[in-house]
Amino acid sequence: MISVDQALEQLFSLVSPIGAETVPLTQAVGRVLAADAIASRDQPPFAASAMDGYAVPGNEVAVGAEFDVIGEAAAGHGFSRACGPGQAIRIFTGAPVPQGATRVVIQEDVDRSGDRITLTDRLSGGDNIRPSGADFCAGDKLSAPRLLRPSDIALLASMNIAEVSVARRPDVALISTGDELVMPGENPGPDQIIASNTFGLKALLDGIGARARILPIAGDSRPLLEAAFDLAKDANLIVTIGGASVGDHDLVGDVAEDLGMQRAFYKIAMRPGKPLMAGRMGDAVMVGLPGNPVSAMVCGHVFLAPVIRAMLGLGLHPSSRLSARLAADLPENGPREHYMRAFVQDGEIRAETRQDSSLLTVLADANALLVRPVGDGPRSAGESVEYLPI
Amino acid sequence: MISVDQALEQLFSLVSPIGAETVPLTQAVGRVLAADAIASRDQPPFAASAMDGYAVPGNEVAVGAEFDVIGEAAAGHGFSRACGPGQAIRIFTGAPVPQGATRVVIQEDVDRSGDRITLTDRLSGGDNIRPSGADFCAGDKLSAPRLLRPSDIALLASMNIAEVSVARRPDVALISTGDELVMPGENPGPDQIIASNTFGLKALLDGIGARARILPIAGDSRPLLEAAFDLAKDANLIVTIGGASVGDHDLVGDVAEDLGMQRAFYKIAMRPGKPLMAGRMGDAVMVGLPGNPVSAMVCGHVFLAPVIRAMLGLGLHPSSRLSARLAADLPENGPREHYMRAFVQDGEIRAETRQDSSLLTVLADANALLVRPVGDGPRSAGESVEYLPI
């Protein structure tokens, strides 16, 4: 058996980058920036007033000082002339500060009578001016690769970038295998169950930037499997679920090999989801997951998500872990890394009582996979442990 | 001035539910379940083998015991007859366990010769049978409301639910106002800047389940604002950005009132983003945000996100906070709740040095809003503080 980290290294060695595409800024959130985005102008592009008030020569500001109001500067409509000694410009937030003015006195600190203002004795400090380029300057960049969040989108807009180069969404083909499966909404026979893994994995992988498609279920026959692989052949990642163990009825690996897959089969020291098949099939990475629903989803978090992020250009890293305090004691762990279904709240994590890998209700109630390292000793309530948020 | 919590209460009082729609399961992740989803059958629907091996009468299992293999049960293809005394059925993972068999001996624990098996002395424990209904029973339900995650989608599939009733996505109309603004990709005049708030807010609100649309910029004139509100009139939430303070050039509130808005104007004891306008306009909730980019985004997290979640049926709650240890001392806070741009890593949070509300670069570098309560005293490195993840 190999470790989870070793298996992930093997998977990463199969990944190649998948290229970029240009999308409008409104579609860029959640995508990965593929080329540096560069500002073409300063922001603000001019010294701008941070308040509503009066722009004046700063050296003349004193309690009781008087100024003639000679014009107005509004956002979008600057005052075209300069502000001379003894003069003030009525100014609003966001407006360009006129030449000659070096301070904005807020309107609350001014008494106005006609076109004359007098500074009151409440005079507050600060020049209330945002210098040109305070946020960014022409040539400043947002560097790729970067997973774009809402605040990045606001920043890119402010840099006057209307469309951005982002990594293409990896095309993932999901194939569930087995005569026992029917699609949701169908009428299962007495020996049959409903295919659920492909639906859960699509939701998971789409959410981290892939474009996953659910292919028709491949029954346990060579022609059905071949037909499924044929439908998958343009994908960047082909995922089969089920048929990846050593039973007599496991055809998936054989058929994939006949179709040219360089096959590797790993028994991974992990629970749940021990067996994993992997290889390259043409231009695609092919991964075979175990068929138990919880195993398939856990492998999705532990193996497929890092593969997708690698394809997106985000580097070769395992899924990020957080830490929390154990709510209750845990016995020692065995020789396999254990991803226990668990619930985290207020920094405290509690493993679910039932850990059988067939229980989707338990997985749905969980919000974390508590990671027990290989050979980890018994742990006491209050100790810090690592988990994957799910 | 009112508190952030009081302002949120006022906003919640304006919200009404917005109804449900039915979507295919593949489109349900990230949506909010609007009606309980009910299983129509047990899962597993039969006692199922958890391993590859031999199904036998459990009371006959002993080291050296022998059985006649009289048939086979595979996933999707049960064995139609019963297993009698001294008999075994070759069985694979997921197959129905035949009548009369009460234990599956794993294949590694068996020597097979022709149609006869002998149990070896390695005999491991457990019956390796998943009882019918172990995961869920007919009538069990996934209760609404519930934000659907990938594992919920897998569970719903497994319950044979092909389409689900989910809350409609609230339609949000985003209107930025001001003569100083142009859209990204346009050619700004010397006094102009690029509209960024609507882009950042759309990314934020779409990500939590809304469907936000960016309306044309409304310049500072009555007809332009009226035209913008006209385009927004079918929305569930109308958000204006800018023009919500007390300057001479703030027309938004006046125009909205003329169009029938019951106007409330709050000065909220918060930084950044003090002013907020709110009311109902026809069937829509109308919120006016301040125009500074960081203020608008912070108000998006603090006010708009909870409003969207309320519309989705997720209850009337402020955005969830987490806690982390301070990386460095902080001075005492003033009379306003302060949402400081900050960066959290490994449980430690550090406030950014520059907190001016015009700096989108600082916001984009941050991943948290560190919350300083009103009148909070000085805090030391290592103390626990609350933050909103962003």
Coordinates of C-alpha atoms in Angstrom, one line a residue, chain A residues 25-26 29 41 43 45-46 52 72 74-78 90 92 96 107 130 134-136 146 149-155 157-158 160-162 179-180 183-186 188-196 199-200 202-204 214 245-249 292 297 354 356-361 363-364 366-367 390, chain B residues 25-26 29 41 43 45-46 52 72 74-78 90 92 96 107 130 134-136 146 149-155 157-158 160-162 179-180 183-186 188-196 199-200 202-204 214 245-249 292 297 354 356-361 363-364 366-367 390:
Chain A
L25 CA -15.4 40.4 -16.0
T26 CA -19.0 39.5 -14.9
V29 CA -15.5 35.2 -10.2
R41 CA -3.9 54.3 -15.2
Q43 CA -6.5 55.1 -9.2
P45 CA -6.4 59.2 -11.4
F46 CA -6.3 62.6 -9.7
D52 CA -18.0 66.8 1.1
E72 CA -17.6 74.0 -7.4
A74 CA -18.3 67.6 -8.1
A75 CA -17.5 64.0 -8.9
G76 CA -17.1 63.8 -12.6
H77 CA -17.0 67.6 -13.0
G78 CA -13.8 69.1 -11.7
R90 CA -17.1 73.9 -2.9
F92 CA -17.9 66.9 -3.1
P96 CA -10.8 66.2 -8.3
Q107 CA -18.7 71.1 5.5
R130 CA -6.8 60.9 -1.5
A134 CA -3.2 55.9 -3.6
D135 CA -4.9 52.7 -4.5
F136 CA -2.7 51.6 -7.5
R146 CA -5.0 33.7 -8.7
R149 CA -12.8 36.5 -5.4
P150 CA -15.5 39.2 -5.4
S151 CA -13.1 41.8 -4.2
D152 CA -10.7 40.9 -7.0
I153 CA -13.5 41.5 -9.5
A154 CA -14.1 45.0 -8.0
L155 CA -10.4 45.7 -8.2
A157 CA -13.1 46.7 -12.8
S158 CA -11.5 49.6 -11.1
N160 CA -10.6 49.3 -16.3
I161 CA -10.3 45.7 -17.2
A162 CA -13.4 44.5 -19.0
D179 CA -25.6 -3.3 -13.5
E180 CA -27.0 -2.4 -10.1
M183 CA -30.4 7.1 -12.8
P184 CA -32.4 9.2 -10.4
G185 CA -36.0 9.3 -11.5
E186 CA -35.9 5.9 -13.0
P188 CA -35.1 0.6 -10.0
G189 CA -35.6 -3.2 -10.1
P190 CA -35.6 -5.0 -6.8
D191 CA -31.8 -5.6 -7.0
Q192 CA -31.0 -2.1 -8.0
I193 CA -30.0 1.2 -6.4
I194 CA -29.8 4.7 -7.7
A195 CA -26.6 6.2 -9.1
S196 CA -25.6 9.0 -6.7
F199 CA -24.2 13.6 -9.0
G200 CA -22.3 14.3 -5.8
K202 CA -20.3 16.8 -10.3
A203 CA -21.6 19.2 -7.6
L204 CA -18.2 19.1 -5.9
I214 CA -22.5 12.9 -16.1
S245 CA -11.5 -3.4 -6.9
V246 CA -10.3 -6.9 -7.5
G247 CA -13.6 -8.7 -7.8
D248 CA -14.5 -11.0 -10.8
H249 CA -16.9 -8.4 -12.1
N292 CA -19.1 3.1 -2.1
M297 CA -17.0 11.6 -2.3
R354 CA -21.3 5.8 12.4
D356 CA -19.5 3.0 7.4
S357 CA -18.6 4.1 3.9
S358 CA -22.1 3.4 2.6
L359 CA -23.9 6.0 4.7
L360 CA -24.7 9.2 2.7
T361 CA -27.0 10.5 5.5
L363 CA -21.9 12.4 5.1
A364 CA -24.6 14.9 4.5
A366 CA -21.0 16.2 8.4
N367 CA -19.2 19.4 7.4
I390 CA -16.5 19.7 3.1
Chain B
L25 CA -30.7 17.7 -9.4
T26 CA -27.6 18.6 -11.4
V29 CA -26.0 22.5 -5.6
R41 CA -37.7 3.5 -0.6
Q43 CA -31.4 2.5 1.1
P45 CA -33.3 -1.5 -0.5
F46 CA -32.2 -5.0 0.6
D52 CA -16.5 -9.6 -2.1
E72 CA -23.6 -16.3 -7.4
A74 CA -23.6 -9.9 -8.1
A75 CA -24.5 -6.2 -7.8
G76 CA -27.7 -5.8 -9.8
H77 CA -28.2 -9.6 -10.1
G78 CA -29.3 -11.3 -7.0
R90 CA -20.4 -16.5 -4.2
F92 CA -19.9 -9.4 -4.6
P96 CA -28.4 -8.6 -2.3
Q107 CA -12.8 -14.1 -0.1
R130 CA -25.4 -3.8 5.3
A134 CA -29.1 1.2 7.1
D135 CA -28.6 4.6 5.4
F136 CA -32.3 5.7 5.2
R146 CA -31.3 23.7 3.7
R149 CA -23.9 21.0 -0.6
P150 CA -22.3 18.3 -2.8
S151 CA -23.0 15.5 -0.3
D152 CA -26.6 16.5 -0.1
I153 CA -26.8 16.2 -3.9
A154 CA -25.4 12.7 -3.6
L155 CA -27.9 11.8 -0.9
A157 CA -29.8 11.2 -5.9
S158 CA -29.6 8.1 -3.7
N160 CA -34.2 8.7 -6.2
I161 CA -35.0 12.4 -6.4
A162 CA -34.4 13.7 -9.9
D179 CA -21.4 61.4 -13.4
E180 CA -17.9 60.4 -12.5
M183 CA -18.1 51.1 -17.4
P184 CA -14.9 49.0 -17.5
G185 CA -13.5 49.0 -21.0
E186 CA -14.7 52.5 -21.7
P188 CA -12.8 57.6 -19.0
G189 CA -12.5 61.4 -19.1
P190 CA -9.9 63.1 -16.9
D191 CA -12.3 63.6 -14.1
Q192 CA -13.8 60.1 -14.3
I193 CA -13.2 56.7 -12.7
I194 CA -14.3 53.2 -13.5
A195 CA -17.5 51.7 -12.0
S196 CA -16.3 48.8 -9.8
F199 CA -19.1 44.2 -10.5
G200 CA -17.8 43.3 -7.0
K202 CA -22.6 41.0 -8.4
A203 CA -19.8 38.5 -7.9
L204 CA -20.5 38.5 -4.1
I214 CA -25.7 45.3 -13.5
S245 CA -25.0 60.7 1.7
V246 CA -26.1 64.2 2.4
G247 CA -24.3 66.2 -0.3
D248 CA -26.0 68.6 -2.6
H249 CA -25.6 66.2 -5.5
N292 CA -16.7 54.2 -1.7
M297 CA -18.3 45.7 -0.5
R354 CA -4.0 50.9 5.5
D356 CA -8.9 53.9 4.0
S357 CA -12.2 52.9 2.4
S358 CA -11.1 53.8 -1.1
L359 CA -8.4 51.1 -1.3
L360 CA -9.5 48.1 -3.3
T361 CA -6.0 46.7 -3.5
L363 CA -9.5 44.7 0.2
A364 CA -8.3 42.3 -2.5
A366 CA -7.5 40.7 2.7
N367 CA -9.5 37.5 3.3
I390 CA -14.6 37.3 2.7

